[in-house]
Coordinates of C-alpha atoms (C1' of nucleotides) in Angstrom, one line a residue:
Chain A
M1 CA 84.7 174.4 -58.0
S2 CA 82.3 174.8 -60.8
M3 CA 81.3 173.1 -63.9
P4 CA 82.6 174.2 -67.0
E5 CA 80.4 176.5 -69.5
P6 CA 78.6 174.3 -72.0
P7 CA 79.7 175.4 -75.2
W8 CA 75.7 175.9 -76.0
G9 CA 75.4 178.2 -73.4
A10 CA 79.0 180.4 -74.5
R11 CA 77.9 181.0 -77.5
S12 CA 74.7 182.7 -76.4
R13 CA 76.3 184.9 -74.1
R14 CA 79.4 186.3 -75.9
P15 CA 77.9 189.2 -78.3
R16 CA 76.7 190.7 -74.7
A17 CA 80.1 192.0 -73.5
A18 CA 82.0 193.8 -76.2
R19 CA 79.2 196.3 -77.1
T20 CA 81.1 199.1 -77.7
P21 CA 84.7 197.9 -79.4
L22 CA 87.9 198.2 -77.9
S23 CA 90.3 200.8 -77.8
T24 CA 93.5 201.9 -76.6
E25 CA 91.6 204.9 -75.1
R26 CA 89.3 202.5 -73.5
I27 CA 91.9 200.3 -72.0
V28 CA 94.1 203.7 -70.6
D29 CA 90.6 205.0 -69.1
T30 CA 90.1 201.5 -67.0
A31 CA 93.5 201.4 -66.2
L32 CA 93.5 204.8 -64.4
E33 CA 90.1 204.2 -62.9
L34 CA 91.4 201.0 -61.8
I35 CA 94.8 202.5 -60.4
A36 CA 92.8 205.3 -58.5
K37 CA 90.3 202.9 -57.0
E38 CA 93.0 199.9 -56.0
G39 CA 96.6 200.9 -56.5
Y40 CA 98.7 200.1 -59.3
D41 CA 99.7 196.5 -57.9
A42 CA 96.0 195.5 -58.6
V43 CA 96.6 196.5 -62.1
T44 CA 96.8 193.3 -64.1
M45 CA 96.4 192.6 -67.7
R46 CA 93.9 190.6 -66.6
R47 CA 91.9 192.9 -64.3
I48 CA 91.9 195.5 -66.9
A49 CA 90.3 192.7 -69.1
A50 CA 87.9 191.8 -66.5
A51 CA 87.0 195.1 -66.2
L52 CA 86.0 195.5 -69.9
G53 CA 84.3 192.7 -69.6
T54 CA 86.6 190.6 -71.9
G55 CA 90.1 188.3 -71.6
P56 CA 93.2 189.5 -71.2
S57 CA 94.3 188.3 -75.1
S58 CA 91.6 190.9 -76.5
L59 CA 93.9 193.8 -75.1
Y60 CA 96.7 192.9 -77.0
A61 CA 95.4 193.9 -80.0
H62 CA 95.7 197.5 -79.0
V63 CA 98.4 197.7 -76.8
A64 CA 102.2 195.9 -77.6
S65 CA 102.7 195.0 -74.3
K66 CA 102.5 196.6 -70.7
R67 CA 105.5 198.1 -70.5
Q68 CA 103.8 200.2 -73.5
L69 CA 100.6 200.6 -71.9
D70 CA 103.1 202.1 -68.7
Q71 CA 104.2 204.7 -71.2
M72 CA 100.9 205.8 -72.1
L73 CA 99.4 206.2 -68.5
I74 CA 102.2 208.3 -68.0
D75 CA 101.4 210.5 -70.5
R76 CA 97.6 210.3 -70.0
I77 CA 98.7 211.4 -66.5
V78 CA 100.6 214.8 -67.0
E79 CA 97.7 215.7 -69.7
G80 CA 95.9 218.8 -69.5
V81 CA 97.8 220.1 -67.3
D82 CA 98.1 224.1 -68.1
L83 CA 100.5 225.9 -66.7
P84 CA 101.5 229.7 -66.7
E85 CA 103.5 231.9 -68.5
P86 CA 107.3 232.2 -67.8
D87 CA 107.3 235.1 -65.4
P88 CA 110.9 235.9 -65.0
E89 CA 110.6 238.0 -61.6
R90 CA 108.7 234.4 -60.2
W91 CA 110.7 231.6 -61.4
E92 CA 111.8 230.0 -58.6
E93 CA 108.6 229.7 -57.6
Q94 CA 107.1 228.9 -60.5
V95 CA 109.4 226.0 -60.7
K96 CA 108.2 224.6 -57.4
E97 CA 104.6 225.2 -58.4
I98 CA 105.2 223.0 -61.3
G99 CA 106.5 220.3 -59.4
R100 CA 103.9 220.7 -56.8
V101 CA 101.2 220.3 -59.4
F102 CA 103.2 217.1 -61.1
L103 CA 103.6 215.2 -57.5
A104 CA 100.1 215.6 -57.3
R105 CA 98.8 214.2 -60.2
L106 CA 101.3 211.1 -59.5
Q107 CA 100.1 210.8 -56.1
A108 CA 96.4 210.7 -57.4
Y109 CA 97.6 206.8 -59.3
P110 CA 99.9 205.3 -56.9
G111 CA 102.2 203.1 -58.4
V112 CA 102.7 204.8 -61.9
A113 CA 105.7 207.0 -60.6
R114 CA 107.6 203.7 -60.8
A115 CA 106.6 203.5 -64.4
A116 CA 107.7 207.1 -64.8
I117 CA 111.2 206.9 -63.2
G118 CA 114.0 206.3 -65.7
N119 CA 112.0 206.7 -68.8
I120 CA 112.3 210.2 -70.5
P121 CA 109.2 211.4 -71.5
L122 CA 108.6 211.6 -75.0
G123 CA 104.8 211.5 -75.3
L124 CA 103.6 215.0 -76.7
S125 CA 101.8 216.0 -73.1
A126 CA 105.0 215.3 -71.2
M127 CA 107.0 217.2 -73.7
R128 CA 104.6 220.4 -73.6
A129 CA 105.3 220.1 -69.6
S130 CA 109.0 220.0 -70.4
E131 CA 108.8 222.8 -72.5
R132 CA 107.4 225.0 -69.6
L133 CA 109.8 224.0 -67.4
L134 CA 112.6 224.8 -69.8
G135 CA 111.1 227.9 -70.5
Y136 CA 110.9 228.6 -66.4
L137 CA 114.2 228.1 -65.8
R138 CA 115.3 230.1 -68.6
A139 CA 113.3 232.9 -67.4
G140 CA 115.8 232.6 -64.4
G141 CA 118.4 233.8 -66.5
L142 CA 120.3 230.4 -65.8
P143 CA 122.9 229.5 -68.0
D144 CA 122.3 226.9 -70.6
R145 CA 124.0 224.0 -69.2
V146 CA 122.5 224.5 -65.7
V147 CA 119.2 224.8 -67.3
A148 CA 119.4 221.3 -69.4
Y149 CA 121.0 219.4 -66.3
A150 CA 117.7 220.7 -63.9
A151 CA 115.5 219.7 -66.5
D152 CA 116.3 216.3 -66.0
L153 CA 116.9 216.8 -62.0
L154 CA 113.9 218.3 -60.9
P155 CA 111.5 215.7 -62.3
L156 CA 113.8 212.6 -61.0
Y157 CA 113.1 214.4 -57.5
I158 CA 109.5 214.6 -58.2
N159 CA 109.2 210.4 -59.7
A160 CA 111.4 209.7 -56.8
V161 CA 109.4 211.4 -53.7
A162 CA 106.0 209.7 -55.0
F163 CA 107.7 206.3 -55.6
E164 CA 108.9 206.8 -52.2
Q165 CA 105.8 207.8 -50.7
N166 CA 103.9 205.1 -52.7
V167 CA 106.3 202.1 -51.3
R168 CA 106.3 203.5 -48.2
A169 CA 102.1 203.9 -48.1
S170 CA 101.8 200.0 -49.3
A171 CA 104.3 198.5 -47.1
T172 CA 103.2 199.9 -44.1
G173 CA 99.6 199.0 -44.9
D174 CA 96.4 201.4 -44.5
D175 CA 95.7 200.4 -41.1
A176 CA 98.7 202.1 -39.7
D177 CA 98.4 205.7 -37.6
P178 CA 101.2 207.7 -38.8
E179 CA 101.9 209.1 -35.2
D180 CA 102.2 206.0 -33.7
L181 CA 104.9 204.8 -36.3
R182 CA 106.3 208.4 -35.6
T183 CA 107.2 207.8 -31.9
Q184 CA 107.8 204.1 -32.4
L185 CA 110.8 204.9 -34.9
R186 CA 111.8 208.3 -32.2
D187 CA 112.1 205.7 -29.6
Y188 CA 113.9 203.2 -31.8
F189 CA 116.2 206.0 -32.8
A190 CA 116.9 207.2 -29.4
A191 CA 117.4 203.8 -27.7
F192 CA 120.7 203.8 -30.0
P193 CA 124.0 203.5 -27.4
S194 CA 125.0 206.8 -27.4
D195 CA 128.3 206.0 -27.8
Q196 CA 128.4 204.7 -31.5
F197 CA 125.1 206.5 -32.7
P198 CA 125.6 210.2 -31.2
N199 CA 123.9 212.1 -34.0
F200 CA 121.1 209.5 -34.1
V201 CA 120.3 210.0 -30.3
A202 CA 120.6 213.9 -30.4
L203 CA 118.3 214.2 -33.4
A204 CA 115.9 211.6 -32.8
D205 CA 113.1 214.0 -32.4
A206 CA 114.1 216.3 -35.7
L207 CA 114.8 212.8 -37.5
V208 CA 110.8 212.1 -37.4
A209 CA 109.6 215.2 -37.3
G210 CA 107.5 216.7 -40.6
D211 CA 105.1 214.9 -42.8
E212 CA 105.5 214.2 -46.6
T213 CA 104.2 217.6 -47.6
D214 CA 107.0 219.1 -45.3
R215 CA 109.5 217.2 -46.7
F216 CA 108.7 217.0 -50.1
E217 CA 108.7 221.2 -49.9
F218 CA 111.9 221.2 -48.1
G219 CA 113.6 219.0 -50.9
L220 CA 111.9 221.9 -53.4
D221 CA 113.9 224.7 -51.2
V222 CA 116.7 223.1 -51.6
L223 CA 117.0 222.4 -55.1
V224 CA 115.8 225.6 -56.5
S225 CA 118.3 227.5 -53.8
G226 CA 120.7 225.6 -55.3
L227 CA 120.1 225.9 -58.7
A228 CA 120.7 229.7 -57.8
A229 CA 123.6 229.1 -55.8
V230 CA 125.2 227.2 -59.0
A231 CA 124.3 229.5 -61.5
A232 CA 125.6 232.5 -59.8
R233 CA 128.7 230.6 -59.2
E234 CA 129.0 229.9 -63.0
T235 CA 128.9 232.9 -64.5
Chain B
M1 CA 115.6 168.2 -73.6
S2 CA 116.6 166.3 -71.1
M3 CA 115.3 162.9 -69.3
P4 CA 114.2 163.1 -65.9
E5 CA 116.6 162.3 -63.3
P6 CA 116.1 158.3 -62.4
P7 CA 115.2 158.4 -58.9
W8 CA 117.6 155.7 -57.5
G9 CA 120.2 158.1 -59.1
A10 CA 118.7 161.0 -57.1
R11 CA 119.0 159.2 -54.1
S12 CA 123.1 158.7 -54.4
R13 CA 123.3 162.2 -55.6
R14 CA 121.6 164.2 -53.0
P15 CA 124.3 164.3 -50.4
R16 CA 126.9 165.8 -52.6
A17 CA 124.7 168.9 -53.3
A18 CA 124.5 170.2 -49.6
R19 CA 127.3 169.5 -48.0
T20 CA 128.0 172.4 -46.7
P21 CA 124.7 173.2 -44.8
L22 CA 122.5 176.5 -46.3
S23 CA 122.2 179.7 -44.3
T24 CA 121.3 182.9 -44.4
E25 CA 124.8 184.1 -45.5
R26 CA 125.5 181.7 -48.2
I27 CA 122.1 182.9 -49.6
V28 CA 123.0 186.6 -49.6
D29 CA 126.3 186.0 -50.9
T30 CA 125.4 183.7 -54.0
A31 CA 122.2 186.0 -54.8
L32 CA 125.1 189.1 -55.1
E33 CA 127.0 187.3 -56.9
L34 CA 124.3 186.4 -59.4
I35 CA 123.2 190.1 -59.4
A36 CA 126.5 191.4 -60.0
K37 CA 126.8 188.6 -63.0
E38 CA 123.0 188.8 -65.1
G39 CA 121.5 191.6 -63.2
Y40 CA 118.6 192.0 -60.7
D41 CA 116.2 190.6 -62.7
A42 CA 117.9 187.3 -63.5
V43 CA 117.9 186.6 -59.3
T44 CA 114.6 184.5 -59.0
M45 CA 114.4 182.4 -55.7
R46 CA 114.7 179.3 -58.6
R47 CA 117.9 180.4 -59.8
I48 CA 119.4 181.3 -56.3
A49 CA 118.5 178.0 -55.1
A50 CA 119.8 176.2 -58.4
A51 CA 123.2 177.9 -57.9
L52 CA 123.0 176.6 -54.6
G53 CA 122.2 173.2 -55.9
T54 CA 119.0 172.8 -54.5
G55 CA 115.5 174.1 -54.9
P56 CA 113.8 177.1 -54.2
S57 CA 111.7 175.8 -50.9
S58 CA 114.6 175.1 -49.4
L59 CA 115.4 178.7 -49.1
Y60 CA 112.4 179.6 -47.4
A61 CA 113.9 178.0 -44.5
H62 CA 116.0 180.7 -43.5
V63 CA 114.4 183.5 -45.7
A64 CA 111.2 184.8 -45.3
S65 CA 110.1 186.0 -48.4
K66 CA 111.8 187.7 -51.4
R67 CA 111.1 191.2 -49.8
Q68 CA 113.2 190.5 -46.6
L69 CA 115.9 189.0 -48.9
D70 CA 116.3 192.4 -50.8
Q71 CA 116.7 194.2 -47.2
M72 CA 119.3 191.8 -46.4
L73 CA 120.7 192.7 -50.1
I74 CA 120.5 196.3 -49.3
D75 CA 122.2 196.4 -46.0
R76 CA 125.1 193.4 -47.2
I77 CA 125.9 196.4 -50.0
V78 CA 126.8 199.1 -47.9
E79 CA 128.6 196.7 -45.2
G80 CA 132.2 197.5 -44.7
V81 CA 132.3 200.9 -46.1
D82 CA 134.4 202.6 -44.0
L83 CA 133.9 206.7 -44.0
P84 CA 136.4 209.1 -42.5
E85 CA 135.7 211.1 -39.2
P86 CA 133.9 214.8 -39.9
D87 CA 135.8 217.6 -40.8
P88 CA 134.0 220.6 -40.1
E89 CA 136.3 222.3 -42.8
R90 CA 135.4 219.7 -45.5
W91 CA 131.6 219.1 -44.7
E92 CA 130.5 219.8 -48.3
E93 CA 132.9 217.3 -49.9
Q94 CA 132.7 215.0 -47.1
V95 CA 128.8 214.9 -48.2
K96 CA 129.4 214.8 -51.7
E97 CA 132.3 211.9 -51.1
I98 CA 129.7 209.6 -49.2
G99 CA 127.1 210.5 -51.8
R100 CA 129.8 208.9 -54.9
V101 CA 130.5 205.7 -52.5
F102 CA 127.0 205.0 -52.2
L103 CA 126.2 205.6 -55.6
A104 CA 129.6 203.1 -56.8
R105 CA 128.0 200.5 -54.5
L106 CA 124.7 200.3 -56.0
Q107 CA 125.8 200.6 -59.7
A108 CA 128.0 197.4 -59.1
Y109 CA 124.5 195.8 -58.2
P110 CA 122.4 196.8 -60.5
G111 CA 118.4 196.7 -59.6
V112 CA 119.5 196.4 -55.6
A113 CA 118.5 200.2 -55.7
R114 CA 114.7 199.5 -56.8
A115 CA 114.5 197.9 -53.4
A116 CA 116.2 200.2 -51.5
I117 CA 114.4 203.5 -52.6
G118 CA 111.4 203.9 -49.9
N119 CA 112.5 201.7 -47.4
I120 CA 113.8 203.0 -44.7
P121 CA 117.2 201.0 -43.8
L122 CA 117.1 200.0 -40.8
G123 CA 120.0 197.3 -40.7
L124 CA 122.8 198.0 -38.3
S125 CA 125.7 198.9 -41.4
A126 CA 123.2 201.3 -43.0
M127 CA 122.6 203.1 -40.0
R128 CA 126.5 202.9 -39.2
A129 CA 126.2 205.1 -42.6
S130 CA 123.4 207.2 -42.0
E131 CA 125.3 208.2 -38.6
R132 CA 128.1 209.5 -40.5
L133 CA 126.1 211.4 -42.6
L134 CA 124.6 212.7 -40.0
G135 CA 128.1 214.1 -38.4
Y136 CA 129.0 215.7 -41.8
L137 CA 126.0 217.4 -42.3
R138 CA 126.2 218.8 -38.2
A139 CA 130.0 219.6 -38.5
G140 CA 128.9 222.1 -41.3
G141 CA 126.8 223.9 -38.6
L142 CA 123.7 223.1 -40.4
P143 CA 120.4 223.6 -38.1
D144 CA 118.7 220.3 -36.8
R145 CA 115.6 220.2 -39.0
V146 CA 117.8 221.2 -41.9
V147 CA 120.3 218.0 -41.0
A148 CA 117.5 215.6 -40.4
Y149 CA 115.6 216.3 -43.6
A150 CA 118.7 216.1 -45.5
A151 CA 119.6 213.0 -44.3
D152 CA 116.6 211.6 -46.1
L153 CA 116.8 213.9 -48.9
L154 CA 120.3 212.8 -49.8
P155 CA 119.9 208.8 -49.8
L156 CA 116.6 209.4 -51.9
Y157 CA 118.5 211.3 -54.6
I158 CA 121.2 208.6 -54.4
N159 CA 119.1 205.6 -54.5
A160 CA 116.6 207.3 -57.7
V161 CA 119.9 208.2 -59.7
A162 CA 121.0 204.6 -59.3
F163 CA 117.6 203.3 -59.9
E164 CA 117.2 205.4 -63.2
Q165 CA 120.6 204.5 -64.4
N166 CA 119.5 200.9 -64.3
V167 CA 116.7 201.3 -65.7
R168 CA 117.8 203.0 -68.7
A169 CA 120.3 200.8 -69.0
S170 CA 118.0 197.4 -69.3
A171 CA 115.7 199.5 -71.2
T172 CA 118.4 200.4 -73.9
G173 CA 119.8 196.7 -74.2
D174 CA 123.9 196.6 -74.0
D175 CA 123.7 196.7 -77.8
A176 CA 123.2 200.7 -78.3
D177 CA 125.9 203.2 -78.4
P178 CA 125.2 205.6 -75.8
E179 CA 127.2 208.0 -78.7
D180 CA 124.3 207.2 -81.1
L181 CA 121.4 207.8 -78.8
R182 CA 122.8 211.1 -77.8
T183 CA 122.5 212.8 -81.2
Q184 CA 119.4 210.4 -82.1
L185 CA 117.8 212.1 -79.5
R186 CA 119.3 215.5 -80.1
D187 CA 118.2 215.3 -83.6
Y188 CA 114.4 214.4 -82.5
F189 CA 114.6 217.4 -80.1
A190 CA 115.8 220.0 -82.6
A191 CA 113.2 218.8 -85.5
F192 CA 110.2 220.1 -83.2
P193 CA 107.9 222.9 -84.3
S194 CA 110.1 225.7 -82.9
D195 CA 106.9 228.0 -82.4
Q196 CA 105.6 225.4 -80.1
F197 CA 108.8 224.3 -78.7
P198 CA 111.6 227.4 -78.8
N199 CA 113.2 225.9 -75.5
F200 CA 113.6 222.2 -76.6
V201 CA 114.7 223.5 -79.9
A202 CA 117.1 226.1 -78.6
L203 CA 118.5 223.4 -76.2
A204 CA 118.8 220.7 -77.9
D205 CA 122.6 220.3 -77.8
A206 CA 122.8 221.4 -73.9
L207 CA 120.1 218.7 -73.1
V208 CA 121.9 215.7 -74.5
A209 CA 125.4 216.8 -73.0
G210 CA 127.2 215.1 -70.4
D211 CA 127.3 211.5 -69.2
E212 CA 126.1 210.3 -66.5
T213 CA 128.8 211.2 -63.9
D214 CA 128.4 214.7 -65.1
R215 CA 124.6 214.5 -64.0
F216 CA 125.0 213.0 -60.9
E217 CA 128.1 215.8 -60.1
F218 CA 125.8 218.5 -60.5
G219 CA 122.8 216.9 -58.6
L220 CA 125.1 216.5 -55.7
D221 CA 126.2 220.0 -56.2
V222 CA 122.9 221.5 -56.8
L223 CA 121.9 219.5 -53.2
V224 CA 124.9 220.4 -51.4
S225 CA 124.8 224.1 -52.3
G226 CA 121.2 224.0 -51.8
L227 CA 121.5 222.7 -48.2
A228 CA 124.2 225.6 -47.5
A229 CA 121.9 228.4 -49.0
V230 CA 118.9 227.2 -47.0
A231 CA 120.6 227.1 -43.8
A232 CA 122.0 230.0 -44.1
R233 CA 118.7 231.8 -44.6
E234 CA 117.5 229.7 -41.8
T235 CA 119.6 230.9 -39.1
Chain C
dT1 C1' 72.8 186.6 -100.4
dC2 C1' 77.6 185.3 -100.8
dT3 C1' 82.3 186.3 -99.3
dA4 C1' 86.4 188.4 -97.6
dG5 C1' 88.6 190.3 -93.6
dC6 C1' 89.2 191.6 -89.2
dA7 C1' 88.4 192.4 -84.7
dT8 C1' 87.9 189.1 -80.8
dC9 C1' 88.3 185.5 -77.7
dG10 C1' 89.3 180.9 -75.1
dA11 C1' 92.6 178.0 -73.9
dA12 C1' 97.1 177.4 -73.3
dC13 C1' 102.3 178.1 -72.0
dA14 C1' 106.0 179.9 -69.5
dT15 C1' 107.9 182.1 -65.2
dT16 C1' 107.3 184.5 -60.9
dG17 C1' 106.8 183.8 -55.5
dT18 C1' 105.1 181.0 -51.9
dT19 C1' 103.4 176.4 -49.4
dC20 C1' 102.5 171.6 -47.5
dG21 C1' 103.9 167.2 -46.3
dT22 C1' 107.4 164.0 -46.7
dG23 C1' 112.0 162.1 -46.3
dT24 C1' 116.5 162.2 -44.4
dC25 C1' 120.5 162.8 -41.5
dA26 C1' 122.6 164.1 -37.3
dA27 C1' 123.0 164.5 -32.2
dG28 C1' 121.4 162.9 -27.6
dT29 C1' 120.0 159.3 -24.6
dA30 C1' 118.8 154.9 -22.3
Chain D
dT1 C1' 124.8 149.9 -29.3
dA2 C1' 119.7 150.8 -30.1
dC3 C1' 116.1 154.6 -30.3
dT4 C1' 114.0 158.9 -30.1
dT5 C1' 113.8 163.4 -31.6
dG6 C1' 114.2 167.2 -33.8
dA7 C1' 115.6 170.6 -37.1
dC8 C1' 116.5 170.9 -41.8
dA9 C1' 115.8 170.0 -46.8
dC10 C1' 113.5 168.9 -50.7
dG11 C1' 110.0 167.6 -54.7
dA12 C1' 105.7 168.5 -56.0
dA13 C1' 102.1 171.5 -56.6
dC14 C1' 99.5 176.2 -56.3
dA15 C1' 97.7 180.9 -57.5
dA16 C1' 99.4 184.4 -60.2
dT17 C1' 101.7 187.3 -63.9
dG18 C1' 102.5 188.8 -69.0
dT19 C1' 101.8 187.1 -73.5
dT20 C1' 101.0 184.0 -77.9
dC21 C1' 98.2 181.1 -80.8
dG22 C1' 94.6 179.7 -83.8
dA23 C1' 89.7 179.4 -84.4
dT24 C1' 85.4 181.9 -84.0
dG25 C1' 82.2 185.0 -85.0
dC26 C1' 80.6 189.9 -86.7
dT27 C1' 80.1 193.2 -90.0
dA28 C1' 80.9 195.6 -94.6
dG29 C1' 81.5 195.5 -99.7
dA30 C1' 80.3 192.4 -104.1

DNA sequence: TCTAGCATCGAACATTGTTCGTGTCAAGTA
DNA sequence: TACTTGACACGAACAATGTTCGATGCTAGA
């Protein structure tokens, strides 16, 4: 319980808050800070506004909606990555490397991946990154059709991995020991009736082996190798 | 505007509503009906309850939370798929086929994919499907490590595609002509300054070619070919 | 100094998931 | 048959979300 603010008191309090004027930039910055510190779910319009010392309605003068804000967050996240020139000799490694860079960015701001999935990124920074990806793929001598589809497929994979990692992390909570979960899951699999689930039982160990990075690298490897194979078959 | 129900009338009306008692089954059924008809976003606890002729609180006697309900939806969706015995000669086609089957199921209930991503499916139906997938991959002679990682990678891809398609569909609205969007996007790409974005300009046509099915099939092809290549390299 | 424009803000609205205490019905028992 | 018991169902309410509306105050120009 708290007394309502007396009107004459509120009068004198107001000017202090918004000394530096609001702007889209400042809103995006604050949102990203909050995401990095407390995760995406903690980032509500009220929370952003509070961090800026104002109320939620003030944000809507600079941002149309939360969806639009999400889009701006995505574009800001990929801003400033500088990617090397395409090198035809190393296209496979370069494709993998761009994947690693973007996953790292998405991991730094957990939850943004959810907004990234499914939205074709048309912001300037994102387009520059896509342009580079196209460059790497073309340098590899892949046919146009393969390049075009791959430019869709690779970001989809990266976003999905980031999203999955985020969901899994917030579902298990921060208190769980990953090693415990692993043995727990392996025992769960191994305990299945082996007449109905022979493969689960036989592979129980392999299924829980490897950490997130291993699995991500495996996926990158499969994708790049697959692109090479499909391209070779197509020409 | 509607008058509030008079209490004496409500008394006699009540028994009619819950003639057949509530149950987890009925809740899941109703939720899936609603999703198929109006999409995932329309499915709120209140909406489900209303469709069952009761209030939202009644659901919580049978369902712990909405998250848990989502999990049950996923398991129900994959229920009843019967998948053929593994055939070593056709493992690649069988892996692709299981992917198509699951994508179709996820498409029939738009929005459920979002709940499926990131959650290891431990329900009975889902486990049976995973067991089959493991069977196909082992029949292909892939090493255990590859089989185990692939069993993670393939569902991730399928869920991601379903999720992406869903987001894209609900973002553009149902009124948009996909052909219009395509030419619009192509012109957008083609209009970029070709000194900074040479690849976008050169590939503008290829980038917007192909429908959802083409792209999904391409991804399947890349993944399966990649698995074969990685496996061949590993042994 | 006065005025006009505009960013800002407090309060409110409609929805969401979820909880609490009460009411109601049906089966089991003396 | 009368009574108790226990589980289920329900209405109302709570906290939190994104978003909108008018009025309020500051600041720049005449």
